[in-house]
Amino acid sequence: MSRTQKILFFATGWLIVLMPFLFWWNTWFGRHLSDQQLTEYLHDEKKPRHIQHALVQLGDRMSHNDATAKQWYPDLVRVASYPVEEVRNTDAWVMGQDPSGAGFHDTLLKMLQDPSPMVRGNAALSLVRFGDASGRLQIVTLLQPVQLTAPVSGRIADSDRPGTAIHQGGLVAKLAPAGSAQTVEIRSPIPGRIRSVAQTGANVAAGTEIAVVDPGSEQVWEALRALYLVGQPDDLPSIRPYERDVPEVSNDVRRQAQETEKAITARAASR
């Protein structure tokens, strides 16, 4: 092998290692941002991930009672109406880190009407930190499975398997409408696990069930923690399934469900 070939070989190998690292470095939300970068990222309207990165960093500062975070509070209120769901979802969570934030309470109340169930859920969870149970019903919804229905009649061209873990926006199935070559993607609005899904080749009518997705453990745990504080007896039917000793329910979630029921029962008895 000539010297030039050796240089090209090692350069190619270095790039193979370097490129994934650079991609990770530029997309990792844990990467520290300076004050100047925080301001720039929060106003980078063309790159939603930059805004989300800045929100995560700002939330970390707020959780550590960093007083310098207050200078960006008006930006948190501003991005609550940003068109990208992931940004609004993160923003709703971040505002819950400081119940004293000016404008946060009113903004979170408005976010209870957001078209995204995850944004509504995070807004409801954050409101609990304000001592506000306005989003209680939305919190109960976080414990319940999501049913995905067919937007049009057609045939299932492809589908995932029951039991598969799925992230928010993950593809559950593809539907081929009758008389069309284009497929319609059926995606999950929540992170969780597929409980059931129509098999490939099945014919479905518009409005019929295609899949059911159970909420993820982290979502359930956060909802149970919130209901520990604001839950009512009417919420118990949604809580009790998580008290069962089954593989789908972790020990942490099961214990939290039990503690949540005890707290709700005690509150009801003291009234």
PDB file of C-alpha atoms in Angstrom:
ATOM      1  CA  MET A   1       0.000   0.000   0.000  1.00  0.00           C
ATOM      2  CA  SER A   2       1.447   3.371  -1.037  1.00  0.00           C
ATOM      3  CA  ARG A   3       1.789   6.304   1.386  1.00  0.00           C
ATOM      4  CA  THR A   4      -1.079   8.149  -0.315  1.00  0.00           C
ATOM      5  CA  GLN A   5      -3.332   5.115  -0.008  1.00  0.00           C
ATOM      6  CA  LYS A   6      -2.428   4.794   3.672  1.00  0.00           C
ATOM      7  CA  ILE A   7      -3.297   8.451   4.279  1.00  0.00           C
ATOM      8  CA  LEU A   8      -6.617   8.049   2.476  1.00  0.00           C
ATOM      9  CA  PHE A   9      -7.339   4.851   4.409  1.00  0.00           C
ATOM     10  CA  PHE A  10      -6.699   6.438   7.803  1.00  0.00           C
ATOM     11  CA  ALA A  11      -8.524   9.649   6.827  1.00  0.00           C
ATOM     12  CA  THR A  12     -11.576   7.622   5.803  1.00  0.00           C
ATOM     13  CA  GLY A  13     -11.467   5.660   9.051  1.00  0.00           C
ATOM     14  CA  TRP A  14     -11.194   8.874  11.059  1.00  0.00           C
ATOM     15  CA  LEU A  15     -14.192  10.382   9.280  1.00  0.00           C
ATOM     16  CA  ILE A  16     -16.228   7.231   9.944  1.00  0.00           C
ATOM     17  CA  VAL A  17     -15.586   7.766  13.665  1.00  0.00           C
ATOM     18  CA  LEU A  18     -15.811  11.577  13.632  1.00  0.00           C
ATOM     19  CA  MET A  19     -19.083  12.082  11.741  1.00  0.00           C
ATOM     20  CA  PRO A  20     -21.328  10.154  14.179  1.00  0.00           C
ATOM     21  CA  PHE A  21     -19.651  11.980  17.065  1.00  0.00           C
ATOM     22  CA  LEU A  22     -20.290  15.381  15.482  1.00  0.00           C
ATOM     23  CA  PHE A  23     -23.912  14.432  14.823  1.00  0.00           C
ATOM     24  CA  TRP A  24     -24.328  13.298  18.435  1.00  0.00           C
ATOM     25  CA  TRP A  25     -22.581  16.410  19.769  1.00  0.00           C
ATOM     26  CA  ASN A  26     -24.848  18.726  17.787  1.00  0.00           C
ATOM     27  CA  THR A  27     -28.093  16.953  18.742  1.00  0.00           C
ATOM     28  CA  TRP A  28     -27.364  15.997  22.386  1.00  0.00           C
ATOM     29  CA  PHE A  29     -29.486  18.164  24.674  1.00  0.00           C
ATOM     30  CA  GLY A  30     -27.062  17.658  27.552  1.00  0.00           C
ATOM     31  CA  ARG A  31     -24.384  19.746  25.832  1.00  0.00           C
ATOM     32  CA  HIS A  32     -23.830  22.928  27.869  1.00  0.00           C
ATOM     33  CA  LEU A  33     -24.900  26.191  26.252  1.00  0.00           C
ATOM     34  CA  SER A  34     -23.488  29.572  27.177  1.00  0.00           C
ATOM     35  CA  ASP A  35     -25.835  32.473  27.924  1.00  0.00           C
ATOM     36  CA  GLN A  36     -25.295  33.801  24.425  1.00  0.00           C
ATOM     37  CA  GLN A  37     -26.012  30.412  22.871  1.00  0.00           C
ATOM     38  CA  LEU A  38     -29.171  30.040  24.968  1.00  0.00           C
ATOM     39  CA  THR A  39     -30.486  33.330  23.593  1.00  0.00           C
ATOM     40  CA  GLU A  40     -29.519  32.428  20.028  1.00  0.00           C
ATOM     41  CA  TYR A  41     -31.036  28.951  20.220  1.00  0.00           C
ATOM     42  CA  LEU A  42     -34.308  30.185  21.745  1.00  0.00           C
ATOM     43  CA  HIS A  43     -34.734  32.518  18.758  1.00  0.00           C
ATOM     44  CA  ASP A  44     -33.610  30.098  16.049  1.00  0.00           C
ATOM     45  CA  GLU A  45     -37.035  29.747  14.400  1.00  0.00           C
ATOM     46  CA  LYS A  46     -35.627  27.585  11.588  1.00  0.00           C
ATOM     47  CA  LYS A  47     -34.243  24.875  13.881  1.00  0.00           C
ATOM     48  CA  PRO A  48     -36.796  23.526  16.369  1.00  0.00           C
ATOM     49  CA  ARG A  49     -34.186  21.229  17.935  1.00  0.00           C
ATOM     50  CA  HIS A  50     -32.105  24.266  18.840  1.00  0.00           C
ATOM     51  CA  ILE A  51     -35.100  25.748  20.652  1.00  0.00           C
ATOM     52  CA  GLN A  52     -35.751  22.421  22.375  1.00  0.00           C
ATOM     53  CA  HIS A  53     -32.077  22.123  23.359  1.00  0.00           C
ATOM     54  CA  ALA A  54     -32.190  25.590  24.914  1.00  0.00           C
ATOM     55  CA  LEU A  55     -35.407  24.741  26.770  1.00  0.00           C
ATOM     56  CA  VAL A  56     -33.873  21.592  28.272  1.00  0.00           C
ATOM     57  CA  GLN A  57     -30.802  23.540  29.389  1.00  0.00           C
ATOM     58  CA  LEU A  58     -33.001  26.287  30.825  1.00  0.00           C
ATOM     59  CA  GLY A  59     -35.123  23.744  32.682  1.00  0.00           C
ATOM     60  CA  ASP A  60     -31.977  22.325  34.268  1.00  0.00           C
ATOM     61  CA  ARG A  61     -30.956  25.782  35.487  1.00  0.00           C
ATOM     62  CA  MET A  62     -34.438  26.408  36.873  1.00  0.00           C
ATOM     63  CA  SER A  63     -34.475  23.085  38.719  1.00  0.00           C
ATOM     64  CA  HIS A  64     -31.261  24.174  40.466  1.00  0.00           C
ATOM     65  CA  ASN A  65     -32.766  27.563  41.422  1.00  0.00           C
ATOM     66  CA  ASP A  66     -30.406  29.454  39.121  1.00  0.00           C
ATOM     67  CA  ALA A  67     -31.628  33.066  39.291  1.00  0.00           C
ATOM     68  CA  THR A  68     -30.026  33.895  35.935  1.00  0.00           C
ATOM     69  CA  ALA A  69     -32.709  31.772  34.209  1.00  0.00           C
ATOM     70  CA  LYS A  70     -35.347  34.473  34.845  1.00  0.00           C
ATOM     71  CA  GLN A  71     -34.044  36.607  31.980  1.00  0.00           C
ATOM     72  CA  TRP A  72     -35.378  34.018  29.522  1.00  0.00           C
ATOM     73  CA  TYR A  73     -38.823  33.601  31.122  1.00  0.00           C
ATOM     74  CA  PRO A  74     -40.535  35.808  28.490  1.00  0.00           C
ATOM     75  CA  ASP A  75     -39.154  33.419  25.833  1.00  0.00           C
ATOM     76  CA  LEU A  76     -40.774  30.451  27.595  1.00  0.00           C
ATOM     77  CA  VAL A  77     -44.150  32.175  27.350  1.00  0.00           C
ATOM     78  CA  ARG A  78     -43.478  33.081  23.719  1.00  0.00           C
ATOM     79  CA  VAL A  79     -42.606  29.583  22.457  1.00  0.00           C
ATOM     80  CA  ALA A  80     -45.723  28.090  24.068  1.00  0.00           C
ATOM     81  CA  SER A  81     -47.439  28.726  20.728  1.00  0.00           C
ATOM     82  CA  TYR A  82     -44.564  27.467  18.549  1.00  0.00           C
ATOM     83  CA  PRO A  83     -45.919  25.274  15.709  1.00  0.00           C
ATOM     84  CA  VAL A  84     -43.703  22.232  16.450  1.00  0.00           C
ATOM     85  CA  GLU A  85     -45.289  19.896  19.015  1.00  0.00           C
ATOM     86  CA  GLU A  86     -42.024  18.709  20.592  1.00  0.00           C
ATOM     87  CA  VAL A  87     -41.057  22.293  21.408  1.00  0.00           C
ATOM     88  CA  ARG A  88     -44.408  23.068  23.063  1.00  0.00           C
ATOM     89  CA  ASN A  89     -44.241  19.778  24.946  1.00  0.00           C
ATOM     90  CA  THR A  90     -40.802  20.571  26.383  1.00  0.00           C
ATOM     91  CA  ASP A  91     -41.852  24.151  27.112  1.00  0.00           C
ATOM     92  CA  ALA A  92     -44.851  23.002  29.156  1.00  0.00           C
ATOM     93  CA  TRP A  93     -42.560  20.808  31.247  1.00  0.00           C
ATOM     94  CA  VAL A  94     -39.961  23.565  31.752  1.00  0.00           C
ATOM     95  CA  MET A  95     -42.478  26.149  32.986  1.00  0.00           C
ATOM     96  CA  GLY A  96     -43.421  23.756  35.764  1.00  0.00           C
ATOM     97  CA  GLN A  97     -39.899  24.071  37.202  1.00  0.00           C
ATOM     98  CA  ASP A  98     -40.675  27.511  38.677  1.00  0.00           C
ATOM     99  CA  PRO A  99     -44.229  28.220  39.888  1.00  0.00           C
ATOM    100  CA  SER A 100     -43.208  31.838  40.523  1.00  0.00           C
ATOM    101  CA  GLY A 101     -42.508  32.531  36.848  1.00  0.00           C
ATOM    102  CA  ALA A 102     -44.437  35.532  35.543  1.00  0.00           C
ATOM    103  CA  GLY A 103     -47.070  34.502  33.032  1.00  0.00           C
ATOM    104  CA  PHE A 104     -46.422  30.760  33.393  1.00  0.00           C
ATOM    105  CA  HIS A 105     -49.689  29.906  35.124  1.00  0.00           C
ATOM    106  CA  ASP A 106     -51.923  31.604  32.545  1.00  0.00           C
ATOM    107  CA  THR A 107     -49.865  30.160  29.691  1.00  0.00           C
ATOM    108  CA  LEU A 108     -50.147  26.611  31.034  1.00  0.00           C
ATOM    109  CA  LEU A 109     -53.901  26.990  31.452  1.00  0.00           C
ATOM    110  CA  LYS A 110     -54.134  27.897  27.762  1.00  0.00           C
ATOM    111  CA  MET A 111     -51.975  24.898  26.864  1.00  0.00           C
ATOM    112  CA  LEU A 112     -54.628  22.593  28.329  1.00  0.00           C
ATOM    113  CA  GLN A 113     -56.452  23.246  25.037  1.00  0.00           C
ATOM    114  CA  ASP A 114     -53.455  22.304  22.868  1.00  0.00           C
ATOM    115  CA  PRO A 115     -54.239  19.875  20.000  1.00  0.00           C
ATOM    116  CA  SER A 116     -51.460  17.529  21.206  1.00  0.00           C
ATOM    117  CA  PRO A 117     -52.369  15.133  24.052  1.00  0.00           C
ATOM    118  CA  MET A 118     -48.757  15.134  25.250  1.00  0.00           C
ATOM    119  CA  VAL A 119     -48.630  18.932  25.462  1.00  0.00           C
ATOM    120  CA  ARG A 120     -51.941  18.979  27.337  1.00  0.00           C
ATOM    121  CA  GLY A 121     -50.608  16.303  29.684  1.00  0.00           C
ATOM    122  CA  ASN A 122     -47.363  18.120  30.448  1.00  0.00           C
ATOM    123  CA  ALA A 123     -49.256  21.379  30.986  1.00  0.00           C
ATOM    124  CA  ALA A 124     -51.590  19.618  33.424  1.00  0.00           C
ATOM    125  CA  LEU A 125     -48.664  18.068  35.304  1.00  0.00           C
ATOM    126  CA  SER A 126     -46.890  21.419  35.557  1.00  0.00           C
ATOM    127  CA  LEU A 127     -50.039  23.117  36.844  1.00  0.00           C
ATOM    128  CA  VAL A 128     -50.009  20.776  39.834  1.00  0.00           C
ATOM    129  CA  ARG A 129     -46.763  22.468  40.893  1.00  0.00           C
ATOM    130  CA  PHE A 130     -48.758  25.720  40.977  1.00  0.00           C
ATOM    131  CA  GLY A 131     -51.300  24.116  43.296  1.00  0.00           C
ATOM    132  CA  ASP A 132     -53.782  24.114  40.419  1.00  0.00           C
ATOM    133  CA  ALA A 133     -55.782  20.941  39.687  1.00  0.00           C
ATOM    134  CA  SER A 134     -57.421  22.359  36.543  1.00  0.00           C
ATOM    135  CA  GLY A 135     -55.785  19.674  34.424  1.00  0.00           C
ATOM    136  CA  ARG A 136     -56.742  16.728  36.631  1.00  0.00           C
ATOM    137  CA  LEU A 137     -58.899  15.039  33.997  1.00  0.00           C
ATOM    138  CA  GLN A 138     -56.081  15.396  31.497  1.00  0.00           C
ATOM    139  CA  ILE A 139     -53.720  13.759  33.985  1.00  0.00           C
ATOM    140  CA  VAL A 140     -56.127  10.822  34.340  1.00  0.00           C
ATOM    141  CA  THR A 141     -56.097  10.544  30.544  1.00  0.00           C
ATOM    142  CA  LEU A 142     -52.326   9.995  30.691  1.00  0.00           C
ATOM    143  CA  LEU A 143     -53.016   6.685  32.448  1.00  0.00           C
ATOM    144  CA  GLN A 144     -55.320   5.406  29.739  1.00  0.00           C
ATOM    145  CA  PRO A 145     -54.445   3.596  26.490  1.00  0.00           C
ATOM    146  CA  VAL A 146     -54.833   5.411  23.191  1.00  0.00           C
ATOM    147  CA  GLN A 147     -56.996   3.950  20.461  1.00  0.00           C
ATOM    148  CA  LEU A 148     -55.853   4.578  16.891  1.00  0.00           C
ATOM    149  CA  THR A 149     -58.588   4.474  14.251  1.00  0.00           C
ATOM    150  CA  ALA A 150     -58.573   4.332  10.472  1.00  0.00           C
ATOM    151  CA  PRO A 151     -58.993   7.803   8.909  1.00  0.00           C
ATOM    152  CA  VAL A 152     -60.277   6.163   5.698  1.00  0.00           C
ATOM    153  CA  SER A 153     -61.341   2.708   4.545  1.00  0.00           C
ATOM    154  CA  GLY A 154     -58.611   0.488   3.150  1.00  0.00           C
ATOM    155  CA  ARG A 155     -56.236  -2.414   3.680  1.00  0.00           C
ATOM    156  CA  ILE A 156     -53.431  -2.688   6.234  1.00  0.00           C
ATOM    157  CA  ALA A 157     -50.301  -2.680   4.088  1.00  0.00           C
ATOM    158  CA  ASP A 158     -47.944  -3.169   7.019  1.00  0.00           C
ATOM    159  CA  SER A 159     -48.099  -3.131  10.809  1.00  0.00           C
ATOM    160  CA  ASP A 160     -45.838  -3.528  13.805  1.00  0.00           C
ATOM    161  CA  ARG A 161     -46.161  -6.331  16.341  1.00  0.00           C
ATOM    162  CA  PRO A 162     -48.073  -6.253  19.639  1.00  0.00           C
ATOM    163  CA  GLY A 163     -45.740  -5.718  22.580  1.00  0.00           C
ATOM    164  CA  THR A 164     -43.401  -3.459  20.617  1.00  0.00           C
ATOM    165  CA  ALA A 165     -42.161  -0.380  22.481  1.00  0.00           C
ATOM    166  CA  ILE A 166     -42.820   2.787  20.508  1.00  0.00           C
ATOM    167  CA  HIS A 167     -41.869   6.427  20.862  1.00  0.00           C
ATOM    168  CA  GLN A 168     -44.123   9.422  20.389  1.00  0.00           C
ATOM    169  CA  GLY A 169     -44.829   9.787  16.679  1.00  0.00           C
ATOM    170  CA  GLY A 170     -43.634   6.240  16.017  1.00  0.00           C
ATOM    171  CA  LEU A 171     -45.089   4.345  13.054  1.00  0.00           C
ATOM    172  CA  VAL A 172     -47.637   1.714  14.090  1.00  0.00           C
ATOM    173  CA  ALA A 173     -49.160   0.734  10.746  1.00  0.00           C
ATOM    174  CA  LYS A 174     -49.531   1.710   7.105  1.00  0.00           C
ATOM    175  CA  LEU A 175     -52.986   1.872   5.562  1.00  0.00           C
ATOM    176  CA  ALA A 176     -53.552   1.572   1.803  1.00  0.00           C
ATOM    177  CA  PRO A 177     -56.812   3.409   0.985  1.00  0.00           C
ATOM    178  CA  ALA A 178     -59.091   1.782  -1.561  1.00  0.00           C
ATOM    179  CA  GLY A 179     -58.327   2.996  -5.076  1.00  0.00           C
ATOM    180  CA  SER A 180     -55.147   4.839  -4.103  1.00  0.00           C
ATOM    181  CA  ALA A 181     -51.481   3.976  -4.552  1.00  0.00           C
ATOM    182  CA  GLN A 182     -50.483   6.162  -1.604  1.00  0.00           C
ATOM    183  CA  THR A 183     -50.360   4.718   1.903  1.00  0.00           C
ATOM    184  CA  VAL A 184     -51.487   6.519   5.045  1.00  0.00           C
ATOM    185  CA  GLU A 185     -49.158   6.281   8.037  1.00  0.00           C
ATOM    186  CA  ILE A 186     -50.772   5.572  11.398  1.00  0.00           C
ATOM    187  CA  ARG A 187     -48.524   6.975  14.129  1.00  0.00           C
ATOM    188  CA  SER A 188     -48.756   6.908  17.907  1.00  0.00           C
ATOM    189  CA  PRO A 189     -49.420  10.256  19.613  1.00  0.00           C
ATOM    190  CA  ILE A 190     -47.799   8.965  22.817  1.00  0.00           C
ATOM    191  CA  PRO A 191     -44.737   6.938  23.818  1.00  0.00           C
ATOM    192  CA  GLY A 192     -45.598   3.488  25.096  1.00  0.00           C
ATOM    193  CA  ARG A 193     -46.150  -0.076  23.987  1.00  0.00           C
ATOM    194  CA  ILE A 194     -48.445  -1.519  21.327  1.00  0.00           C
ATOM    195  CA  ARG A 195     -51.132  -3.600  23.017  1.00  0.00           C
ATOM    196  CA  SER A 196     -52.909  -4.685  19.836  1.00  0.00           C
ATOM    197  CA  VAL A 197     -52.779  -3.872  16.129  1.00  0.00           C
ATOM    198  CA  ALA A 198     -54.593  -5.014  13.003  1.00  0.00           C
ATOM    199  CA  GLN A 199     -52.679  -7.606  11.023  1.00  0.00           C
ATOM    200  CA  THR A 200     -51.146  -6.920   7.636  1.00  0.00           C
ATOM    201  CA  GLY A 201     -53.682  -7.581   4.892  1.00  0.00           C
ATOM    202  CA  ALA A 202     -56.735  -6.848   7.033  1.00  0.00           C
ATOM    203  CA  ASN A 203     -59.472  -4.689   5.524  1.00  0.00           C
ATOM    204  CA  VAL A 204     -60.716  -1.890   7.761  1.00  0.00           C
ATOM    205  CA  ALA A 205     -63.513   0.649   7.475  1.00  0.00           C
ATOM    206  CA  ALA A 206     -63.078   4.333   8.238  1.00  0.00           C
ATOM    207  CA  GLY A 207     -63.351   5.005  11.965  1.00  0.00           C
ATOM    208  CA  THR A 208     -62.656   1.435  13.077  1.00  0.00           C
ATOM    209  CA  GLU A 209     -59.884   0.550  15.491  1.00  0.00           C
ATOM    210  CA  ILE A 210     -56.467  -0.178  14.001  1.00  0.00           C
ATOM    211  CA  ALA A 211     -54.362  -0.286  17.152  1.00  0.00           C
ATOM    212  CA  VAL A 212     -54.271   0.323  20.890  1.00  0.00           C
ATOM    213  CA  VAL A 213     -51.166   1.808  22.522  1.00  0.00           C
ATOM    214  CA  ASP A 214     -50.579   1.611  26.276  1.00  0.00           C
ATOM    215  CA  PRO A 215     -48.811   4.626  27.833  1.00  0.00           C
ATOM    216  CA  GLY A 216     -45.143   4.317  28.770  1.00  0.00           C
ATOM    217  CA  SER A 217     -44.016   3.755  32.369  1.00  0.00           C
ATOM    218  CA  GLU A 218     -42.493   7.225  32.773  1.00  0.00           C
ATOM    219  CA  GLN A 219     -45.709   8.910  31.665  1.00  0.00           C
ATOM    220  CA  VAL A 220     -47.776   6.714  34.004  1.00  0.00           C
ATOM    221  CA  TRP A 221     -45.441   7.327  36.943  1.00  0.00           C
ATOM    222  CA  GLU A 222     -45.585  11.117  36.513  1.00  0.00           C
ATOM    223  CA  ALA A 223     -49.387  11.012  36.273  1.00  0.00           C
ATOM    224  CA  LEU A 224     -49.644   8.893  39.421  1.00  0.00           C
ATOM    225  CA  ARG A 225     -47.370  11.278  41.321  1.00  0.00           C
ATOM    226  CA  ALA A 226     -49.568  14.212  40.326  1.00  0.00           C
ATOM    227  CA  LEU A 227     -52.769  12.391  41.273  1.00  0.00           C
ATOM    228  CA  TYR A 228     -51.216  11.628  44.666  1.00  0.00           C
ATOM    229  CA  LEU A 229     -51.654  15.359  45.269  1.00  0.00           C
ATOM    230  CA  VAL A 230     -54.835  16.209  43.350  1.00  0.00           C
ATOM    231  CA  GLY A 231     -56.580  12.926  42.577  1.00  0.00           C
ATOM    232  CA  GLN A 232     -60.205  12.239  43.490  1.00  0.00           C
ATOM    233  CA  PRO A 233     -62.120   9.006  44.149  1.00  0.00           C
ATOM    234  CA  ASP A 234     -63.506   9.110  40.603  1.00  0.00           C
ATOM    235  CA  ASP A 235     -59.928   8.583  39.362  1.00  0.00           C
ATOM    236  CA  LEU A 236     -59.401   5.261  41.153  1.00  0.00           C
ATOM    237  CA  PRO A 237     -60.668   3.023  38.303  1.00  0.00           C
ATOM    238  CA  SER A 238     -57.871   4.431  36.126  1.00  0.00           C
ATOM    239  CA  ILE A 239     -55.271   3.988  38.866  1.00  0.00           C
ATOM    240  CA  ARG A 240     -56.020   0.459  40.075  1.00  0.00           C
ATOM    241  CA  PRO A 241     -54.910  -1.396  36.913  1.00  0.00           C
ATOM    242  CA  TYR A 242     -51.363  -0.242  37.726  1.00  0.00           C
ATOM    243  CA  GLU A 243     -51.483  -1.861  41.168  1.00  0.00           C
ATOM    244  CA  ARG A 244     -51.526  -5.352  39.674  1.00  0.00           C
ATOM    245  CA  ASP A 245     -48.495  -7.615  39.867  1.00  0.00           C
ATOM    246  CA  VAL A 246     -48.048  -8.140  36.124  1.00  0.00           C
ATOM    247  CA  PRO A 247     -44.937  -7.928  33.899  1.00  0.00           C
ATOM    248  CA  GLU A 248     -46.223  -4.827  32.105  1.00  0.00           C
ATOM    249  CA  VAL A 249     -46.191  -2.804  35.351  1.00  0.00           C
ATOM    250  CA  SER A 250     -42.844  -2.015  37.001  1.00  0.00           C
ATOM    251  CA  ASN A 251     -42.414  -2.239  40.767  1.00  0.00           C
ATOM    252  CA  ASP A 252     -41.937   1.542  41.000  1.00  0.00           C
ATOM    253  CA  VAL A 253     -45.160   2.221  39.129  1.00  0.00           C
ATOM    254  CA  ARG A 254     -47.079  -0.375  41.145  1.00  0.00           C
ATOM    255  CA  ARG A 255     -45.908   1.101  44.463  1.00  0.00           C
ATOM    256  CA  GLN A 256     -46.746   4.625  43.303  1.00  0.00           C
ATOM    257  CA  ALA A 257     -50.229   3.518  42.244  1.00  0.00           C
ATOM    258  CA  GLN A 258     -50.809   1.978  45.675  1.00  0.00           C
ATOM    259  CA  GLU A 259     -49.572   5.105  47.463  1.00  0.00           C
ATOM    260  CA  THR A 260     -51.706   7.300  45.223  1.00  0.00           C
ATOM    261  CA  GLU A 261     -54.860   5.354  46.041  1.00  0.00           C
ATOM    262  CA  LYS A 262     -54.079   5.586  49.762  1.00  0.00           C
ATOM    263  CA  ALA A 263     -53.633   9.358  49.504  1.00  0.00           C
ATOM    264  CA  ILE A 264     -56.881   9.821  47.590  1.00  0.00           C
ATOM    265  CA  THR A 265     -58.802   7.608  49.995  1.00  0.00           C
ATOM    266  CA  ALA A 266     -57.379   9.480  53.004  1.00  0.00           C
ATOM    267  CA  ARG A 267     -58.340  12.857  51.556  1.00  0.00           C
ATOM    268  CA  ALA A 268     -61.864  11.666  50.822  1.00  0.00           C
ATOM    269  CA  ALA A 269     -62.252  10.305  54.365  1.00  0.00           C
ATOM    270  CA  SER A 270     -61.101  13.574  55.963  1.00  0.00           C
ATOM    271  CA  ARG A 271     -63.686  15.711  54.177  1.00  0.00           C
TER     272      ARG A 271
END
